[in-house]
Coordinates of C-alpha atoms and ligand atoms in Angstrom, one line a residue:
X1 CA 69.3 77.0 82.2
X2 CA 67.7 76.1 79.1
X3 CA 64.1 76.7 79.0
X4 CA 61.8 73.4 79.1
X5 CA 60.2 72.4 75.7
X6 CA 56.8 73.0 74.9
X7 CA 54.0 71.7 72.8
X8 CA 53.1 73.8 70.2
X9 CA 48.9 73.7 70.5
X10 CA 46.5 72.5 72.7
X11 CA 45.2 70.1 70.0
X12 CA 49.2 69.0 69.8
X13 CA 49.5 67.9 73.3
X14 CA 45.5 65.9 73.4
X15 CA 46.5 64.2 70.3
X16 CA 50.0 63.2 71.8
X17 CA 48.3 62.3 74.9
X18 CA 45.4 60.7 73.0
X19 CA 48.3 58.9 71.1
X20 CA 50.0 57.6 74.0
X21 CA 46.7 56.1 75.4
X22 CA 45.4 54.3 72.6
X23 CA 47.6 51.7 71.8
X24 CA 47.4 48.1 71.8
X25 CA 45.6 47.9 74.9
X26 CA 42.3 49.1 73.1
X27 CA 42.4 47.3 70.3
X28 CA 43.2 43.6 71.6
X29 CA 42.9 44.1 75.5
X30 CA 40.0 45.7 75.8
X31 CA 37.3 43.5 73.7
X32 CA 38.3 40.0 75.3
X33 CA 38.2 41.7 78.7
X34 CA 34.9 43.3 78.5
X35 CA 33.4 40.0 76.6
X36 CA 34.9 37.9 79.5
X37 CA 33.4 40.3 82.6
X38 CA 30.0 40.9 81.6
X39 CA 29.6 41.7 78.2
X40 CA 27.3 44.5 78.1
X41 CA 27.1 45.0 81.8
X42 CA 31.1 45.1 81.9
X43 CA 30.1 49.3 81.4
X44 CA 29.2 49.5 85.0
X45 CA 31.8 48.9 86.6
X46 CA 34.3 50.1 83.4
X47 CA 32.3 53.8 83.8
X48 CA 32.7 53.4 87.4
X49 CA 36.5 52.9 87.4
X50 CA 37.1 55.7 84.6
X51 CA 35.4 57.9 87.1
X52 CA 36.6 57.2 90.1
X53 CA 40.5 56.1 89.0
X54 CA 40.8 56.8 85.0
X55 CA 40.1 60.6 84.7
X56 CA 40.9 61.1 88.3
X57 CA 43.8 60.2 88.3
X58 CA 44.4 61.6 84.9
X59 CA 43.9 64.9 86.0
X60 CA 46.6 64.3 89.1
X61 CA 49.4 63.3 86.7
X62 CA 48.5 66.2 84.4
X63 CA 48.6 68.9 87.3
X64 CA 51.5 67.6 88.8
X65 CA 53.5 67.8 85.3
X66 CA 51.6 71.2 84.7
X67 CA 52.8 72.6 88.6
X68 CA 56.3 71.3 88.6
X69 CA 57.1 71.1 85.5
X70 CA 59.3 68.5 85.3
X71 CA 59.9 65.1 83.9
X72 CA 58.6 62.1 86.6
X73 CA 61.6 61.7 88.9
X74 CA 61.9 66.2 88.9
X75 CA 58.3 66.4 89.5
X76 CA 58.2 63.9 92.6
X77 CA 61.5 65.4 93.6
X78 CA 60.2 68.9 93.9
X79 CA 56.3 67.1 96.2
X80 CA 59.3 66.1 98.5
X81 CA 63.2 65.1 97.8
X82 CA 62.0 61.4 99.6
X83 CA 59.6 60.9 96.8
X84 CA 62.4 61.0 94.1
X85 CA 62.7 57.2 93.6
X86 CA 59.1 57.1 93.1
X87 CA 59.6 59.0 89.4
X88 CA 62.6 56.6 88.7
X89 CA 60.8 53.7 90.1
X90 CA 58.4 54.5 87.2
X91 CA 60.7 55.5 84.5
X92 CA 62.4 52.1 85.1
X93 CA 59.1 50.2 84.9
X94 CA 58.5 52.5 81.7
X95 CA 61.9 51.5 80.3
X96 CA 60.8 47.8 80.7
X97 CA 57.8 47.9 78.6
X98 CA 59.6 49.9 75.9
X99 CA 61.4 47.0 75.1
X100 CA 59.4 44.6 74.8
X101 CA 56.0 46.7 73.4
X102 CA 58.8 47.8 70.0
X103 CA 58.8 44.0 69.3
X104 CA 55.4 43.8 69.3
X105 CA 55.0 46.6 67.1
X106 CA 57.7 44.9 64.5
X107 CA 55.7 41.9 64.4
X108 CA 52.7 44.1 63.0
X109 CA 55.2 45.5 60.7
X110 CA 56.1 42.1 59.2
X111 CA 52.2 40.7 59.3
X112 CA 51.3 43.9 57.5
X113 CA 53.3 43.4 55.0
X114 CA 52.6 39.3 54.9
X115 CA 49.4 40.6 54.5
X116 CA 49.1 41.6 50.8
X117 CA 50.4 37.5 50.2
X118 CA 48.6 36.0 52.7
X119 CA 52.3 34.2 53.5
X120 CA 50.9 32.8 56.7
X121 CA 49.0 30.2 54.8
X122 CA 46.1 28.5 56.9
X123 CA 48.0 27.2 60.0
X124 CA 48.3 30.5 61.3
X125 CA 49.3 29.5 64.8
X126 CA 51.7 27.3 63.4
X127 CA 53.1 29.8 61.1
X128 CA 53.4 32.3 64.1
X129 CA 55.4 30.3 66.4
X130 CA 57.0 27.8 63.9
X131 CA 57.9 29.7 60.7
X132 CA 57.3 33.4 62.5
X133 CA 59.3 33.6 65.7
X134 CA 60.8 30.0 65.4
X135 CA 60.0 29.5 69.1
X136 CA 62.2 26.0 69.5
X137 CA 63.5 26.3 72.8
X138 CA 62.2 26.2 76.4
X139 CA 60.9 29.6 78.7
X140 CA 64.2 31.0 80.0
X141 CA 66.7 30.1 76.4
X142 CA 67.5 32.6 74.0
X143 CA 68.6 30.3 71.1
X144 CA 69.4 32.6 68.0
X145 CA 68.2 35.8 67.0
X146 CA 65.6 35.7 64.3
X147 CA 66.4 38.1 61.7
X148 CA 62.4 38.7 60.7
X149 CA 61.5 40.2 64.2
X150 CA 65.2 41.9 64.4
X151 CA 65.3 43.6 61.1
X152 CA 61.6 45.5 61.3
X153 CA 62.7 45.8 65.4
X154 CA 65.7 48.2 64.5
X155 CA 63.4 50.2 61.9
X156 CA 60.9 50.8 64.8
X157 CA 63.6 52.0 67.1
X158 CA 64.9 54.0 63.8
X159 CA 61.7 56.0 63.7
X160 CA 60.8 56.2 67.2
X161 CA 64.4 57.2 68.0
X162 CA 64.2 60.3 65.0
X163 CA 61.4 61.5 66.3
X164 CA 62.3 62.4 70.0
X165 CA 65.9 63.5 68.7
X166 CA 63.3 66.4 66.6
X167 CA 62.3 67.1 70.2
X168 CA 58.5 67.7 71.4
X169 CA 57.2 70.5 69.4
X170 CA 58.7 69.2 66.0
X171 CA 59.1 65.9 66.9
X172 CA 56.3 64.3 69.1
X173 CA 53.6 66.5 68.2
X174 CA 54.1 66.9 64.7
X175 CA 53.9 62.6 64.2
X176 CA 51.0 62.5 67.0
X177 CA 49.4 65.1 64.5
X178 CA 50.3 62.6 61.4
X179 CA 49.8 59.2 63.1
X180 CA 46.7 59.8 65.2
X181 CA 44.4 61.0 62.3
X182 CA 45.6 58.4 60.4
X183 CA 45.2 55.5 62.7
X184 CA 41.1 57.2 63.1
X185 CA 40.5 57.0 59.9
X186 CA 42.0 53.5 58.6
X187 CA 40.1 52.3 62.1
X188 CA 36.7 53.7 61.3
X189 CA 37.6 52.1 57.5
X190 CA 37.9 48.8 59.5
X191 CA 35.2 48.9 61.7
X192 CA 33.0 49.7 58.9
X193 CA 33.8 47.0 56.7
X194 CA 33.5 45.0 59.7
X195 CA 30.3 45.6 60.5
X196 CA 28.8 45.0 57.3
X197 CA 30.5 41.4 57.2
X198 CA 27.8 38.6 57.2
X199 CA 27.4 37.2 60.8
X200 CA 28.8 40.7 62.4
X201 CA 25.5 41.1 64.1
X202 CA 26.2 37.7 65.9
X203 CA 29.4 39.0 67.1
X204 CA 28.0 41.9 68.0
X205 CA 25.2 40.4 70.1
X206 CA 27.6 38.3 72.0
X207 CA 29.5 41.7 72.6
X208 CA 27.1 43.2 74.1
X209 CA 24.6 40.9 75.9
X210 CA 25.2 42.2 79.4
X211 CA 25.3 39.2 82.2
X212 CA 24.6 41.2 85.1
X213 CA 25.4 38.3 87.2
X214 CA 29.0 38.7 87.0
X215 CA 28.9 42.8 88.5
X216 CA 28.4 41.1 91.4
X217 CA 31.8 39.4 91.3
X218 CA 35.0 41.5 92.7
X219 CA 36.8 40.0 89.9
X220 CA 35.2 42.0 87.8
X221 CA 35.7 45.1 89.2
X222 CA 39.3 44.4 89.6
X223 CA 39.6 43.6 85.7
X224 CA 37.7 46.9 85.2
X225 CA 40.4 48.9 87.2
X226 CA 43.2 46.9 85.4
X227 CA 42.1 47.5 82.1
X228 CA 41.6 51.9 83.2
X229 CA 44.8 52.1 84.2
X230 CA 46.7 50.3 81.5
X231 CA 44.8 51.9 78.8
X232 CA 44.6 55.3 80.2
X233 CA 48.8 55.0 80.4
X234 CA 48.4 56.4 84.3
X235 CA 51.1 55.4 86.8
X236 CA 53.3 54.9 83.5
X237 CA 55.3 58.8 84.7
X238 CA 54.2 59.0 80.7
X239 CA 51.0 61.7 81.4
X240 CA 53.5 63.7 83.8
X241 CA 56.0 63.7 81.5
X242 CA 53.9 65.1 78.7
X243 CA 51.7 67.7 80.8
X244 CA 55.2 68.9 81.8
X245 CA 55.6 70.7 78.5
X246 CA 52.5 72.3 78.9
X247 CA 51.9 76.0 78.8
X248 CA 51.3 78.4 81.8
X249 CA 47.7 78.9 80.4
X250 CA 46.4 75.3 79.6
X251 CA 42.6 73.8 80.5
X252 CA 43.6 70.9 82.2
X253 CA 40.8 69.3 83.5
X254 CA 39.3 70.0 80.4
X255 CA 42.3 67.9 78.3
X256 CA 42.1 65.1 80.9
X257 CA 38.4 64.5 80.5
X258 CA 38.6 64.8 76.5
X259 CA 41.7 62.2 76.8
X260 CA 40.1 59.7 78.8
X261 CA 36.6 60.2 76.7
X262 CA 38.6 60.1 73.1
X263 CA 40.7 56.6 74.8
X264 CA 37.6 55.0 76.0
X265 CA 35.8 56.1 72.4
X266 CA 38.2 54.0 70.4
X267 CA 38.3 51.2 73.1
X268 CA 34.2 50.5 72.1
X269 CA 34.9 51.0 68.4
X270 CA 37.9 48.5 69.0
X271 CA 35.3 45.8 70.6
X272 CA 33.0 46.8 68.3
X273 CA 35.3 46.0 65.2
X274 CA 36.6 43.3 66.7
X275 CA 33.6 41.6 67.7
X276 CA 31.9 41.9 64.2
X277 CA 35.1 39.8 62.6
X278 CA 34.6 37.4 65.0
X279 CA 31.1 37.1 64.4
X280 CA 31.8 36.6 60.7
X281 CA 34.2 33.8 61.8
X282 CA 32.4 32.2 63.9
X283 CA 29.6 32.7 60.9
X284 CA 32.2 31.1 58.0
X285 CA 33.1 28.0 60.2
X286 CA 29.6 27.3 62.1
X287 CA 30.6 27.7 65.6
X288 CA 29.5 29.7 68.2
X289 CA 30.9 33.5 68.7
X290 CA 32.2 31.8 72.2
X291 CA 34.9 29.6 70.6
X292 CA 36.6 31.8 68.5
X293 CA 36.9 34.6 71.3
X294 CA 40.8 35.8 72.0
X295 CA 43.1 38.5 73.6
X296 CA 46.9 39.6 72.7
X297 CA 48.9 38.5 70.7
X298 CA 46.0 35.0 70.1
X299 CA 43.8 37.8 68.3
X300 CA 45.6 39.5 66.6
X301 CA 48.6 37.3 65.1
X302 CA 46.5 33.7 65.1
X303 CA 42.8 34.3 64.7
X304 CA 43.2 37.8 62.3
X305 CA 45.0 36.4 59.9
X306 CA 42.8 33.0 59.8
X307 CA 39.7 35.4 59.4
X308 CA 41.6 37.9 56.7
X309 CA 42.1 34.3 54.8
X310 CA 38.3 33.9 54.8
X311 CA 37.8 37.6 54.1
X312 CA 35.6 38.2 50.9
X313 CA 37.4 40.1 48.8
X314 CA 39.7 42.6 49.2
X315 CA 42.0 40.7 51.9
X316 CA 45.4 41.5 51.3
X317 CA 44.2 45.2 51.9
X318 CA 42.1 44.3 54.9
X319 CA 45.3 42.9 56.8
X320 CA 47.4 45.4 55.8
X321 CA 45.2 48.2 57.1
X322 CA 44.5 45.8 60.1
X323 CA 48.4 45.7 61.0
X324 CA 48.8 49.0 60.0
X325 CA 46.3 50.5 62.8
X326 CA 48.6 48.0 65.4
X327 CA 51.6 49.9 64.1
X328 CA 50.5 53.4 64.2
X329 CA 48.5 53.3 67.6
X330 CA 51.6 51.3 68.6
X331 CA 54.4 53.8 67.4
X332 CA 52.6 56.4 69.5
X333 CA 52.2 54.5 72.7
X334 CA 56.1 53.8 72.5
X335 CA 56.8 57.2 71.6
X336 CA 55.4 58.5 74.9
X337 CA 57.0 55.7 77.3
X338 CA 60.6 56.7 75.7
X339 CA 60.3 60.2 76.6
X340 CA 59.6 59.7 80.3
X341 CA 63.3 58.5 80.3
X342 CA 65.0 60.9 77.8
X343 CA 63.1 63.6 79.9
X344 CA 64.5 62.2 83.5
X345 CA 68.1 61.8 81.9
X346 CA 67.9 65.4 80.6
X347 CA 66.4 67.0 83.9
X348 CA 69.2 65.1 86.2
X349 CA 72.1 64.9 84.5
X350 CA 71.3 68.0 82.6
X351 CA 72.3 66.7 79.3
X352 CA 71.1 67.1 75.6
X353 CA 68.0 65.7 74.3
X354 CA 70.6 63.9 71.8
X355 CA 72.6 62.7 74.1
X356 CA 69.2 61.4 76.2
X357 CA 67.8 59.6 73.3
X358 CA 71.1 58.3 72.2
X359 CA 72.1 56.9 75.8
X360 CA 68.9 56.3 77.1
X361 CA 66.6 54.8 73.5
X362 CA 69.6 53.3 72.9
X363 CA 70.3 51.1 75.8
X364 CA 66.6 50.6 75.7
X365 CA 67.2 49.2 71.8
X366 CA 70.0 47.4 72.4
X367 CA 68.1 45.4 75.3
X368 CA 65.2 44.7 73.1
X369 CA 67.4 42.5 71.0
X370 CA 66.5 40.1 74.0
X371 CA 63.1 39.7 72.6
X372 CA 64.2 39.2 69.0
X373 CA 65.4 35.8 69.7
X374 CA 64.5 32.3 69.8
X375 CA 62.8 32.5 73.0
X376 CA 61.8 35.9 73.0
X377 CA 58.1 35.2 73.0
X378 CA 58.9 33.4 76.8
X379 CA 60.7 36.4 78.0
X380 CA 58.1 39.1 76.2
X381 CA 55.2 37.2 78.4
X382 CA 56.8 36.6 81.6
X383 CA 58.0 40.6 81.5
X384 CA 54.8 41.6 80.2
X385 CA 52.8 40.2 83.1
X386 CA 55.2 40.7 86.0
X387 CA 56.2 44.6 85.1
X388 CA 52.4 45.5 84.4
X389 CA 51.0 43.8 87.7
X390 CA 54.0 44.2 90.0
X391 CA 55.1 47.7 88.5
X392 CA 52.4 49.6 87.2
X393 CA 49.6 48.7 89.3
X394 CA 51.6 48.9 92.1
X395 CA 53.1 52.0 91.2
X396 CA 49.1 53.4 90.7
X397 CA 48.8 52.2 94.5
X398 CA 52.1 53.7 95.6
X399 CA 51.4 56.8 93.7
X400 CA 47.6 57.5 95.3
X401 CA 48.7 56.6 98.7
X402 CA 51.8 59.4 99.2
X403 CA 49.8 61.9 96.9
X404 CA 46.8 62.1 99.1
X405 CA 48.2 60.4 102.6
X406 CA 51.6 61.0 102.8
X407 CA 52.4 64.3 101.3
X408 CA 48.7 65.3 101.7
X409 CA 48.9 67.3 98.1
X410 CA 45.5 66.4 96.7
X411 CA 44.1 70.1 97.8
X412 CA 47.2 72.4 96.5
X413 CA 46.9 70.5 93.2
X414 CA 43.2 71.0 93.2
X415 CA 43.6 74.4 93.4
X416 CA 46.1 74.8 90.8
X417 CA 43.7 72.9 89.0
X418 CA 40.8 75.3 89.2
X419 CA 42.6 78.3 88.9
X420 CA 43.2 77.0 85.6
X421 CA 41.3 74.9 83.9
X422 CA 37.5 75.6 82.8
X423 CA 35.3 72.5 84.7
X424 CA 36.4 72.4 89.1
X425 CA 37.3 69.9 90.6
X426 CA 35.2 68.9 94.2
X427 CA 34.8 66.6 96.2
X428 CA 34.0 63.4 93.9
X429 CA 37.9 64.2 93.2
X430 CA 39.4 64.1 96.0
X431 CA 37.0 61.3 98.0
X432 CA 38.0 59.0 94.5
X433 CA 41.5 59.7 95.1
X434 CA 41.5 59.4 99.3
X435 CA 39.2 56.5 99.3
X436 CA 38.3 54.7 96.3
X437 CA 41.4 54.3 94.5
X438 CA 43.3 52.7 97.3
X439 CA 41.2 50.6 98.7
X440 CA 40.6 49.3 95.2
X441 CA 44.2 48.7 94.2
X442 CA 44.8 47.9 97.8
X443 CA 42.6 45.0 97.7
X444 CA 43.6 44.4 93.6
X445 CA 47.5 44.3 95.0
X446 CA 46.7 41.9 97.9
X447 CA 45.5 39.4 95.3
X448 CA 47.9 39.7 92.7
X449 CA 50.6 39.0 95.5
X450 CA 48.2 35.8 96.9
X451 CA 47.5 34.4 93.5
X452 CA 51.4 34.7 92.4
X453 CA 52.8 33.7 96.1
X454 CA 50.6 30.8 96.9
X455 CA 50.7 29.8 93.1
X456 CA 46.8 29.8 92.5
X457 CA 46.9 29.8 88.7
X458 CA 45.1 26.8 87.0
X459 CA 48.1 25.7 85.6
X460 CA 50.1 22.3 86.4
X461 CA 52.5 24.3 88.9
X462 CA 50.0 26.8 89.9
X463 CA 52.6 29.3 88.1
X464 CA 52.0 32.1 85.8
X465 CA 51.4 29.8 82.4
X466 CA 52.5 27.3 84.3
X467 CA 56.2 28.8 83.7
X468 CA 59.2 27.0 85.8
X469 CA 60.3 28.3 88.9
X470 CA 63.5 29.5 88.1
X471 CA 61.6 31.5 85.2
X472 CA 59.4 32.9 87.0
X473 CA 62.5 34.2 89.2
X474 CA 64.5 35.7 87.1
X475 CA 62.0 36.6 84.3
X476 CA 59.4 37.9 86.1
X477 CA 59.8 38.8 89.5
X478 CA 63.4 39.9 89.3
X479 CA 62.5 42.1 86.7
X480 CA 59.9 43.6 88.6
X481 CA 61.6 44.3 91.4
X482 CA 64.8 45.6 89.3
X483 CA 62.5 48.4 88.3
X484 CA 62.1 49.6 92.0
X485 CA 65.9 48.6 92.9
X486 CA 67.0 51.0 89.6
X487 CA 64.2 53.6 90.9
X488 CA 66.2 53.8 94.4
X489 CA 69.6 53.7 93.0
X490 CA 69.0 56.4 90.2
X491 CA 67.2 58.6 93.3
X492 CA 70.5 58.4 95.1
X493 CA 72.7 59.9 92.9
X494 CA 73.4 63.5 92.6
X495 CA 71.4 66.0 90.4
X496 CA 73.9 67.8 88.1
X497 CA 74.1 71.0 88.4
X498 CA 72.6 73.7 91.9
X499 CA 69.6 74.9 90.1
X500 CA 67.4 72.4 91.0
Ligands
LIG601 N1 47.8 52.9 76.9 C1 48.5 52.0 76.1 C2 47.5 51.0 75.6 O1 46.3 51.0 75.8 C3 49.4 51.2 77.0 C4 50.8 51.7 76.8 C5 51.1 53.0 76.7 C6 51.8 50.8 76.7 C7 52.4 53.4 76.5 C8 53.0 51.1 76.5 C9 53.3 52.4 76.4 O2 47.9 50.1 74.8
NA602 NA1 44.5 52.7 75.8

């Protein structure tokens, strides 16, 4: 048998782990979900749930990877064969996001290079959905592709694609060691030209005025575990993937704590950045910081562009570096989500990494064309919202529950832990994983299925964004659902080859 890949340094695999978890999730997630929980006292319960979830379950997905060595569905194969669908169940949910997180990333690619013209004019919403993705049809059409969002699409594929073909050593590490870098320094570039914008101070205070009132709402802690585990790329099968190709000798308590320390770092610098340009908005147009507050794609492709208009000097170069960071810190994330399936395709049906990538990025390419349409943006949003509440969080829940109730594992993977690694893992590791996790998600689970079931949204049908029905079917829950379907299906078939 062909021996597993390995990363090359221990600075190679943080960096690619690093890379993996900061993506766009810091950069517009986290500021507009910290503003709208608390503000400053959003760091309670944020501290509490990298504590108790974030690095906990960090350092699970890390010494699973590390003990069996093995892509997701290998590794939950060799806990127990029953727990195979469990690793495709979150390869497929993986495979999902790919799709649709590339599109995103070829937007930036076009708005950074809009940016040096300013070619989205001053309607910038209208230039988004109008001009940009020509969104002319209802949630659930495709209408026609749209050749500005396919063409930078395929180059993202293009690059992601050549890099896992180099493999992990010379492919993934070596642009992790390139991109990441990169992406800190253009970042702290922006940040500090942010912060020294007139009116960044007003931003800043609105940041960070804590409202301690709002701790007390479970809402708030939910939004604090949501925003963990998305950002930390945990219950993704992305960390066991990559921890995988670790070495025998490898601190990994140690990596785990400086990954989820390094994510949450740029998360604050994000909010921090982000905040500040807001403020300066807010500054130029005499409003109130509160009124030119967004998340997603609002931020970052409607209210950056209007403030890069305003910016004083120098805009063309602000954008660009702007959309650059989305790019880079996206490339990475993307990187790391297409290996969890090229590394399950290799371990089962033992072939190539070629072939993986070919057949496996591939079909994942060829599916993204979806979103490069008319009505991608529809599609992109009900996807988004289904796969991340109803497959990821889920999956986290899933995940917690067998490893420390089912198969009863948290104890021989602390120990393989300690032998190991330089800081030991006691009891705050194993009460967060037996108690505090699940009831957590447990209780976050109960209301995502309420809210979505009863249709409790604040929208006209009580849908998610008020989306029809038969949208909400096929384009969210089905999808959702697929994932697990595909997880079971892929568990059932035969592994190629005895050695397993
Ligand atoms: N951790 C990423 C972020 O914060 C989320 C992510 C990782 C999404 C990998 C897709 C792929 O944005
Ligand atoms: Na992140």
């Amino acid at each position: 048998m062909e021996t597993r890949s390995q990363w090359g340094t221990r600075a190679g695999f943080i960096l690619a782990a690093v890379g993996s978890a900061v993506g766009l999730g810091n950069i517009w997630r986290f500021p507009a979900v910290a503003y709208e929980n608390g503000g400053g006292a959003f760091f309670i319960p944020y501290l509490f749930a990298l504590l108790t979830a974030g690095i906990p379950i960090l350092i699970m997905e890390f010494t699973m990877g590390h003990k069996y060595k093995g892509s997701a569905p290998l590794t939950f194969k060799r806990m127990n064969k029953k727990s195979e669908f469990v690793g495709w169940w979150a390869v497929a949910v993986s495979f999902v996001i790919s799709t649709y997180y590339a599109v995103i990333i070829a937007w930036a690619m076009s708005y950074s290079v809009f940016s040096f013209n300013l070619n989205w004019g001053s309607d910038t919403e209208g230039f988004l959905f109008n001009e940009y993705l020509n969104l002319s049809v209802d949630p659930g059409q495709t209408g026609s592709f749209v050749p500005g969002v396919l063409i930078p699409l395929i180059l993202v594929w293009v690059v992601v694609l050549g890099i896992l073909f180099k493999g992990v050593k010379k492919g993934i590490e070596i642009a992790n060691r390139i991109f990441i870098p990169a992406l800190v320094i253009i970042f702290l570039i922006i940040v500090i030209r942010a912060i020294t914008l007139p009116g960044a101070i007003d931003g800043l205070q609105a940041f960070f005025a804590p409202d301690f009132s709002k701790i007390l709402q479970p809402d708030v802690w939910v939004a604090a575990y949501g925003q963990i585990f998305f950002s930390l790329s945990i219950a993704f099968a992305i960390m066991i993937t990559y921890s995988s190709y670790l070495p025998k000798k490898s601190d990994i308590t140690g990596n785990a704590f400086i990954t989820g320390f390094g994510n949450s770092s740029f998360e604050l610098l994000a909010g921090i950045g982000v905040f500040s340009v807001l403020g300066f908005m807010a500054s130029q147009s005499g409003v109130a910081v509160d009124e030119v507050v967004a998340g997603g794609v609002g931020l970052a492709f409607v209210v950056f562009p209007a403030i890069i208009n305003e910016f004083p000097g120098l805009n063309g170069l602000f954008g660009f570096l702007f959309f650059a960071s989305l790019v880079l810190a996206g490339l990475t994330s993307l990187m790391s989500i297409t290996e969890t399936y090229v590394a399950g395709l290799v371990d089962k049906f033992k072939i190539s990494r070629t072939k993986a990538v070919l057949f496996g990025g591939g079909t994942a390419a060829v599916i993204s064309l979806l979103f490069a349409t008319q009505g991608g943006l529809f599609f992109l949003d009900a996807a988004d919202y289904f796969i991340n509440q109803f497959g990821v969080a889920m999956l986290g829940l899933v995940e917690v529950v067998l490893i420390a109730w089912i198969l009863r594992e948290v104890k021989s993977l602390q120990l393989h832990a300690n032998e190991i690694s330089d800081i030991r893992l006691g009891s705050w590791w194993s009460f967060s994983l037996k108690f505090i996790t699940p009831i957590v998600l447990g209780y976050m689970m109960f209301g995502l299925f309420k809210q979505n079931i009863l249709k409790e949204f604040a929208t006209d049908n009580g849908n998610y964004e008020g989306y029809p029905d038969m949208f909400i079917t096929f384009g969210g829950w089905a999808v959702a659902a697929g994932a697990l379907v595909a997880g079971i299906i892929m568990a059932t078939i035969k592994w190629k080859s005895s050695s397993q």
